Amino acid sequence: MKEMSFLEHLEVLRWLLIRSTIAIVIFGTCTFFFSDYIYDTIIFGPIRPSFITYTTFCDLSHYLGFAESICITEMPFIIQNTDMEGQVNSLVWICITAGFILGFPYILWEFWKFISPALYEKEKKNAKVFVFFSSILFFLGVLFGYFLIVPMSVNFFATFKVSDLVKNQFTLDSYMGLIKTSVLASGLFFELPIIIYFLTKIGLVTPDFLRKSRKIAIIIVLIVAAIVTPPDVVSQIIVTIPMLLIFEASVIISAIVVKNQKKNEQLS
């Protein structure tokens, strides 16, 4: 196969971005027709005390014998729009965000085609496996963000107050920003094992480095869990454990990659 120049690589990358953008637009346009359901049921679900996360935590607290205070009976805030074009902008960005989430497997496929020339023949055959597991991890992260990070963050900010004289009236833009950031950040965080795989392949990350960074990673995860969860141990553990498992899986994957590289060097 002819080796491509730097400019040819840029041209391939440009078309990758164009096709990915078109996919996002197509999926985003499709979600527009379900915008009523997306807003009323999904977007504004976490502001209702009947949201499944709140009721599950309440039932769990009863089972474990914790205080009734963990149960949520009301959300003491309102969401308001203060900008003339606020609701239009919100709809556009939600469609784009939904388009990105739904089109993520296709974007991964495009990314794989871009990097595949630098891989071994055996690795090139694993395209479907790569797209499948990467997509599963991303969607699990999105669900983790939506059902855990978002409701816990909403509950924290809704109940936090510096004075009883201050009433919470959140803008639509800030609430939507919380939703988008939490969901997308969680989805991309769950891609950490895949990212570590490629970083280890090119020698930028080693399993020894990850093991030495374990204490720092644990501290960061605990801080994040403490910030986004209510002040109870159960909530913090529920958020902490999946994030630590993702990190440990990344360490194992990095070690496997290094082991296979050494084995290939010995055979060659």
PDB file of N, CA, C and O in Angstrom, residues 87-139:
ATOM      1  N   GLN A  87     -34.826  29.158  24.435  1.00  0.00           N
ATOM      2  CA  GLN A  87     -35.457  27.857  24.197  1.00  0.00           C
ATOM      3  C   GLN A  87     -35.096  27.294  22.822  1.00  0.00           C
ATOM      4  O   GLN A  87     -34.953  26.085  22.662  1.00  0.00           O
ATOM      5  N   VAL A  88     -34.926  28.189  21.851  1.00  0.00           N
ATOM      6  CA  VAL A  88     -34.511  27.730  20.520  1.00  0.00           C
ATOM      7  C   VAL A  88     -33.100  27.158  20.579  1.00  0.00           C
ATOM      8  O   VAL A  88     -32.822  26.076  20.044  1.00  0.00           O
ATOM      9  N   ASN A  89     -32.184  27.897  21.238  1.00  0.00           N
ATOM     10  CA  ASN A  89     -30.811  27.412  21.380  1.00  0.00           C
ATOM     11  C   ASN A  89     -30.763  26.089  22.129  1.00  0.00           C
ATOM     12  O   ASN A  89     -29.989  25.186  21.792  1.00  0.00           O
ATOM     13  N   SER A  90     -31.595  25.982  23.147  1.00  0.00           N
ATOM     14  CA  SER A  90     -31.646  24.753  23.932  1.00  0.00           C
ATOM     15  C   SER A  90     -32.061  23.569  23.059  1.00  0.00           C
ATOM     16  O   SER A  90     -31.447  22.493  23.116  1.00  0.00           O
ATOM     17  N   LEU A  91     -33.080  23.768  22.236  1.00  0.00           N
ATOM     18  CA  LEU A  91     -33.559  22.698  21.360  1.00  0.00           C
ATOM     19  C   LEU A  91     -32.482  22.290  20.361  1.00  0.00           C
ATOM     20  O   LEU A  91     -32.258  21.100  20.120  1.00  0.00           O
ATOM     21  N   VAL A  92     -31.798  23.287  19.787  1.00  0.00           N
ATOM     22  CA  VAL A  92     -30.749  22.990  18.805  1.00  0.00           C
ATOM     23  C   VAL A  92     -29.637  22.175  19.430  1.00  0.00           C
ATOM     24  O   VAL A  92     -29.193  21.156  18.878  1.00  0.00           O
ATOM     25  N   TRP A  93     -29.173  22.589  20.613  1.00  0.00           N
ATOM     26  CA  TRP A  93     -28.054  21.893  21.240  1.00  0.00           C
ATOM     27  C   TRP A  93     -28.446  20.510  21.752  1.00  0.00           C
ATOM     28  O   TRP A  93     -27.622  19.596  21.751  1.00  0.00           O
ATOM     29  N   ILE A  94     -29.683  20.356  22.165  1.00  0.00           N
ATOM     30  CA  ILE A  94     -30.126  19.028  22.585  1.00  0.00           C
ATOM     31  C   ILE A  94     -30.170  18.083  21.395  1.00  0.00           C
ATOM     32  O   ILE A  94     -29.781  16.911  21.486  1.00  0.00           O
ATOM     33  N   CYS A  95     -30.627  18.579  20.249  1.00  0.00           N
ATOM     34  CA  CYS A  95     -30.642  17.751  19.035  1.00  0.00           C
ATOM     35  C   CYS A  95     -29.217  17.375  18.618  1.00  0.00           C
ATOM     36  O   CYS A  95     -28.954  16.232  18.217  1.00  0.00           O
ATOM     37  N   ILE A  96     -28.293  18.333  18.716  1.00  0.00           N
ATOM     38  CA  ILE A  96     -26.897  18.041  18.377  1.00  0.00           C
ATOM     39  C   ILE A  96     -26.303  17.021  19.342  1.00  0.00           C
ATOM     40  O   ILE A  96     -25.615  16.072  18.936  1.00  0.00           O
ATOM     41  N   THR A  97     -26.569  17.215  20.630  1.00  0.00           N
ATOM     42  CA  THR A  97     -26.048  16.282  21.640  1.00  0.00           C
ATOM     43  C   THR A  97     -26.619  14.884  21.438  1.00  0.00           C
ATOM     44  O   THR A  97     -25.888  13.888  21.482  1.00  0.00           O
ATOM     45  N   ALA A  98     -27.930  14.809  21.211  1.00  0.00           N
ATOM     46  CA  ALA A  98     -28.564  13.509  20.963  1.00  0.00           C
ATOM     47  C   ALA A  98     -28.035  12.893  19.682  1.00  0.00           C
ATOM     48  O   ALA A  98     -27.822  11.678  19.605  1.00  0.00           O
ATOM     49  N   GLY A  99     -27.805  13.721  18.669  1.00  0.00           N
ATOM     50  CA  GLY A  99     -27.248  13.224  17.412  1.00  0.00           C
ATOM     51  C   GLY A  99     -25.864  12.647  17.601  1.00  0.00           C
ATOM     52  O   GLY A  99     -25.523  11.617  17.009  1.00  0.00           O
ATOM     53  N   PHE A 100     -25.053  13.299  18.430  1.00  0.00           N
ATOM     54  CA  PHE A 100     -23.708  12.783  18.721  1.00  0.00           C
ATOM     55  C   PHE A 100     -23.774  11.454  19.459  1.00  0.00           C
ATOM     56  O   PHE A 100     -23.038  10.511  19.135  1.00  0.00           O
ATOM     57  N   ILE A 101     -24.664  11.361  20.446  1.00  0.00           N
ATOM     58  CA  ILE A 101     -24.785  10.121  21.221  1.00  0.00           C
ATOM     59  C   ILE A 101     -25.258   8.973  20.336  1.00  0.00           C
ATOM     60  O   ILE A 101     -24.681   7.882  20.345  1.00  0.00           O
ATOM     61  N   LEU A 102     -26.305   9.208  19.553  1.00  0.00           N
ATOM     62  CA  LEU A 102     -26.843   8.154  18.698  1.00  0.00           C
ATOM     63  C   LEU A 102     -25.883   7.794  17.568  1.00  0.00           C
ATOM     64  O   LEU A 102     -25.815   6.636  17.147  1.00  0.00           O
ATOM     65  N   GLY A 103     -25.148   8.782  17.087  1.00  0.00           N
ATOM     66  CA  GLY A 103     -24.223   8.529  15.983  1.00  0.00           C
ATOM     67  C   GLY A 103     -22.840   8.101  16.425  1.00  0.00           C
ATOM     68  O   GLY A 103     -21.950   7.930  15.570  1.00  0.00           O
ATOM     69  N   PHE A 104     -22.638   7.914  17.718  1.00  0.00           N
ATOM     70  CA  PHE A 104     -21.308   7.588  18.232  1.00  0.00           C
ATOM     71  C   PHE A 104     -20.720   6.314  17.621  1.00  0.00           C
ATOM     72  O   PHE A 104     -19.531   6.297  17.276  1.00  0.00           O
ATOM     73  N   PRO A 105     -21.496   5.232  17.477  1.00  0.00           N
ATOM     74  CA  PRO A 105     -20.914   4.027  16.841  1.00  0.00           C
ATOM     75  C   PRO A 105     -20.390   4.301  15.431  1.00  0.00           C
ATOM     76  O   PRO A 105     -19.325   3.789  15.055  1.00  0.00           O
ATOM     77  N   TYR A 106     -21.122   5.099  14.658  1.00  0.00           N
ATOM     78  CA  TYR A 106     -20.648   5.423  13.303  1.00  0.00           C
ATOM     79  C   TYR A 106     -19.379   6.265  13.360  1.00  0.00           C
ATOM     80  O   TYR A 106     -18.452   6.059  12.564  1.00  0.00           O
ATOM     81  N   ILE A 107     -19.324   7.220  14.291  1.00  0.00           N
ATOM     82  CA  ILE A 107     -18.121   8.047  14.440  1.00  0.00           C
ATOM     83  C   ILE A 107     -16.924   7.171  14.811  1.00  0.00           C
ATOM     84  O   ILE A 107     -15.811   7.383  14.310  1.00  0.00           O
ATOM     85  N   LEU A 108     -17.148   6.189  15.662  1.00  0.00           N
ATOM     86  CA  LEU A 108     -16.078   5.248  16.020  1.00  0.00           C
ATOM     87  C   LEU A 108     -15.609   4.466  14.792  1.00  0.00           C
ATOM     88  O   LEU A 108     -14.407   4.222  14.632  1.00  0.00           O
ATOM     89  N   TRP A 109     -16.561   4.064  13.966  1.00  0.00           N
ATOM     90  CA  TRP A 109     -16.215   3.320  12.754  1.00  0.00           C
ATOM     91  C   TRP A 109     -15.338   4.165  11.832  1.00  0.00           C
ATOM     92  O   TRP A 109     -14.357   3.677  11.266  1.00  0.00           O
ATOM     93  N   GLU A 110     -15.693   5.433  11.703  1.00  0.00           N
ATOM     94  CA  GLU A 110     -14.882   6.347  10.892  1.00  0.00           C
ATOM     95  C   GLU A 110     -13.489   6.518  11.495  1.00  0.00           C
ATOM     96  O   GLU A 110     -12.482   6.546  10.777  1.00  0.00           O
ATOM     97  N   PHE A 111     -13.443   6.634  12.808  1.00  0.00           N
ATOM     98  CA  PHE A 111     -12.151   6.776  13.494  1.00  0.00           C
ATOM     99  C   PHE A 111     -11.294   5.543  13.286  1.00  0.00           C
ATOM    100  O   PHE A 111     -10.083   5.631  13.059  1.00  0.00           O
ATOM    101  N   TRP A 112     -11.933   4.375  13.340  1.00  0.00           N
ATOM    102  CA  TRP A 112     -11.186   3.132  13.142  1.00  0.00           C
ATOM    103  C   TRP A 112     -10.598   3.062  11.726  1.00  0.00           C
ATOM    104  O   TRP A 112      -9.452   2.648  11.536  1.00  0.00           O
ATOM    105  N   LYS A 113     -11.379   3.463  10.741  1.00  0.00           N
ATOM    106  CA  LYS A 113     -10.881   3.451   9.367  1.00  0.00           C
ATOM    107  C   LYS A 113      -9.688   4.399   9.204  1.00  0.00           C
ATOM    108  O   LYS A 113      -8.788   4.143   8.409  1.00  0.00           O
ATOM    109  N   PHE A 114      -9.676   5.472   9.981  1.00  0.00           N
ATOM    110  CA  PHE A 114      -8.589   6.448   9.886  1.00  0.00           C
ATOM    111  C   PHE A 114      -7.287   5.902  10.472  1.00  0.00           C
ATOM    112  O   PHE A 114      -6.203   6.135   9.917  1.00  0.00           O
ATOM    113  N   ILE A 115      -7.391   5.181  11.600  1.00  0.00           N
ATOM    114  CA  ILE A 115      -6.175   4.697  12.262  1.00  0.00           C
ATOM    115  C   ILE A 115      -5.774   3.298  11.815  1.00  0.00           C
ATOM    116  O   ILE A 115      -4.654   2.863  12.084  1.00  0.00           O
ATOM    117  N   SER A 116      -6.653   2.584  11.129  1.00  0.00           N
ATOM    118  CA  SER A 116      -6.376   1.186  10.772  1.00  0.00           C
ATOM    119  C   SER A 116      -5.111   0.991   9.927  1.00  0.00           C
ATOM    120  O   SER A 116      -4.452  -0.051  10.067  1.00  0.00           O
ATOM    121  N   PRO A 117      -4.736   1.931   9.038  1.00  0.00           N
ATOM    122  CA  PRO A 117      -3.498   1.706   8.277  1.00  0.00           C
ATOM    123  C   PRO A 117      -2.258   1.558   9.148  1.00  0.00           C
ATOM    124  O   PRO A 117      -1.263   0.962   8.712  1.00  0.00           O
ATOM    125  N   ALA A 118      -2.302   2.077  10.376  1.00  0.00           N
ATOM    126  CA  ALA A 118      -1.138   1.991  11.261  1.00  0.00           C
ATOM    127  C   ALA A 118      -1.157   0.726  12.114  1.00  0.00           C
ATOM    128  O   ALA A 118      -0.234   0.516  12.919  1.00  0.00           O
ATOM    129  N   LEU A 119      -2.164  -0.120  11.943  1.00  0.00           N
ATOM    130  CA  LEU A 119      -2.296  -1.316  12.769  1.00  0.00           C
ATOM    131  C   LEU A 119      -1.850  -2.560  12.008  1.00  0.00           C
ATOM    132  O   LEU A 119      -1.711  -2.553  10.790  1.00  0.00           O
ATOM    133  N   TYR A 120      -1.607  -3.627  12.780  1.00  0.00           N
ATOM    134  CA  TYR A 120      -1.269  -4.921  12.170  1.00  0.00           C
ATOM    135  C   TYR A 120      -2.517  -5.509  11.512  1.00  0.00           C
ATOM    136  O   TYR A 120      -3.651  -5.156  11.831  1.00  0.00           O
ATOM    137  N   GLU A 121      -2.285  -6.453  10.599  1.00  0.00           N
ATOM    138  CA  GLU A 121      -3.397  -7.080   9.886  1.00  0.00           C
ATOM    139  C   GLU A 121      -4.369  -7.747  10.854  1.00  0.00           C
ATOM    140  O   GLU A 121      -5.584  -7.690  10.669  1.00  0.00           O
ATOM    141  N   LYS A 122      -3.828  -8.391  11.892  1.00  0.00           N
ATOM    142  CA  LYS A 122      -4.681  -9.071  12.865  1.00  0.00           C
ATOM    143  C   LYS A 122      -5.565  -8.061  13.594  1.00  0.00           C
ATOM    144  O   LYS A 122      -6.734  -8.326  13.880  1.00  0.00           O
ATOM    145  N   GLU A 123      -4.993  -6.885  13.892  1.00  0.00           N
ATOM    146  CA  GLU A 123      -5.753  -5.860  14.607  1.00  0.00           C
ATOM    147  C   GLU A 123      -6.801  -5.228  13.704  1.00  0.00           C
ATOM    148  O   GLU A 123      -7.872  -4.825  14.173  1.00  0.00           O
ATOM    149  N   LYS A 124      -6.520  -5.125  12.408  1.00  0.00           N
ATOM    150  CA  LYS A 124      -7.483  -4.533  11.483  1.00  0.00           C
ATOM    151  C   LYS A 124      -8.772  -5.349  11.417  1.00  0.00           C
ATOM    152  O   LYS A 124      -9.840  -4.805  11.152  1.00  0.00           O
ATOM    153  N   LYS A 125      -8.666  -6.658  11.652  1.00  0.00           N
ATOM    154  CA  LYS A 125      -9.831  -7.528  11.570  1.00  0.00           C
ATOM    155  C   LYS A 125     -10.752  -7.372  12.781  1.00  0.00           C
ATOM    156  O   LYS A 125     -11.853  -7.910  12.797  1.00  0.00           O
ATOM    157  N   ASN A 126     -10.283  -6.639  13.795  1.00  0.00           N
ATOM    158  CA  ASN A 126     -11.064  -6.482  15.019  1.00  0.00           C
ATOM    159  C   ASN A 126     -11.919  -5.218  15.016  1.00  0.00           C
ATOM    160  O   ASN A 126     -12.310  -4.726  16.063  1.00  0.00           O
ATOM    161  N   ALA A 127     -12.196  -4.697  13.830  1.00  0.00           N
ATOM    162  CA  ALA A 127     -12.947  -3.439  13.734  1.00  0.00           C
ATOM    163  C   ALA A 127     -14.320  -3.543  14.404  1.00  0.00           C
ATOM    164  O   ALA A 127     -14.715  -2.673  15.183  1.00  0.00           O
ATOM    165  N   LYS A 128     -15.048  -4.604  14.095  1.00  0.00           N
ATOM    166  CA  LYS A 128     -16.393  -4.764  14.660  1.00  0.00           C
ATOM    167  C   LYS A 128     -16.341  -4.903  16.175  1.00  0.00           C
ATOM    168  O   LYS A 128     -17.201  -4.358  16.888  1.00  0.00           O
ATOM    169  N   VAL A 129     -15.319  -5.624  16.666  1.00  0.00           N
ATOM    170  CA  VAL A 129     -15.172  -5.788  18.118  1.00  0.00           C
ATOM    171  C   VAL A 129     -14.889  -4.438  18.770  1.00  0.00           C
ATOM    172  O   VAL A 129     -15.463  -4.099  19.817  1.00  0.00           O
ATOM    173  N   PHE A 130     -14.002  -3.660  18.143  1.00  0.00           N
ATOM    174  CA  PHE A 130     -13.660  -2.338  18.670  1.00  0.00           C
ATOM    175  C   PHE A 130     -14.884  -1.435  18.737  1.00  0.00           C
ATOM    176  O   PHE A 130     -15.161  -0.815  19.771  1.00  0.00           O
ATOM    177  N   VAL A 131     -15.630  -1.359  17.638  1.00  0.00           N
ATOM    178  CA  VAL A 131     -16.813  -0.485  17.584  1.00  0.00           C
ATOM    179  C   VAL A 131     -17.866  -0.956  18.579  1.00  0.00           C
ATOM    180  O   VAL A 131     -18.482  -0.138  19.280  1.00  0.00           O
ATOM    181  N   PHE A 132     -18.058  -2.262  18.683  1.00  0.00           N
ATOM    182  CA  PHE A 132     -19.084  -2.805  19.577  1.00  0.00           C
ATOM    183  C   PHE A 132     -18.781  -2.473  21.035  1.00  0.00           C
ATOM    184  O   PHE A 132     -19.615  -1.888  21.741  1.00  0.00           O
ATOM    185  N   PHE A 133     -17.586  -2.836  21.497  1.00  0.00           N
ATOM    186  CA  PHE A 133     -17.258  -2.634  22.913  1.00  0.00           C
ATOM    187  C   PHE A 133     -17.101  -1.151  23.250  1.00  0.00           C
ATOM    188  O   PHE A 133     -17.487  -0.713  24.343  1.00  0.00           O
ATOM    189  N   SER A 134     -16.553  -0.368  22.317  1.00  0.00           N
ATOM    190  CA  SER A 134     -16.426   1.070  22.561  1.00  0.00           C
ATOM    191  C   SER A 134     -17.802   1.715  22.672  1.00  0.00           C
ATOM    192  O   SER A 134     -18.028   2.585  23.529  1.00  0.00           O
ATOM    193  N   SER A 135     -18.725   1.298  21.816  1.00  0.00           N
ATOM    194  CA  SER A 135     -20.084   1.835  21.862  1.00  0.00           C
ATOM    195  C   SER A 135     -20.794   1.437  23.146  1.00  0.00           C
ATOM    196  O   SER A 135     -21.471   2.259  23.781  1.00  0.00           O
ATOM    197  N   ILE A 136     -20.625   0.176  23.554  1.00  0.00           N
ATOM    198  CA  ILE A 136     -21.240  -0.292  24.799  1.00  0.00           C
ATOM    199  C   ILE A 136     -20.729   0.508  25.987  1.00  0.00           C
ATOM    200  O   ILE A 136     -21.506   0.946  26.852  1.00  0.00           O
ATOM    201  N   LEU A 137     -19.412   0.719  26.038  1.00  0.00           N
ATOM    202  CA  LEU A 137     -18.825   1.494  27.134  1.00  0.00           C
ATOM    203  C   LEU A 137     -19.360   2.926  27.139  1.00  0.00           C
ATOM    204  O   LEU A 137     -19.693   3.475  28.197  1.00  0.00           O
ATOM    205  N   PHE A 138     -19.459   3.515  25.954  1.00  0.00           N
ATOM    206  CA  PHE A 138     -19.953   4.883  25.863  1.00  0.00           C
ATOM    207  C   PHE A 138     -21.405   4.982  26.327  1.00  0.00           C
ATOM    208  O   PHE A 138     -21.751   5.877  27.118  1.00  0.00           O
ATOM    209  N   PHE A 139     -22.244   4.076  25.862  1.00  0.00           N
ATOM    210  CA  PHE A 139     -23.660   4.116  26.248  1.00  0.00           C
ATOM    211  C   PHE A 139     -23.835   3.829  27.744  1.00  0.00           C
ATOM    212  O   PHE A 139     -24.698   4.424  28.394  1.00  0.00           O
TER     213      PHE A 139
END
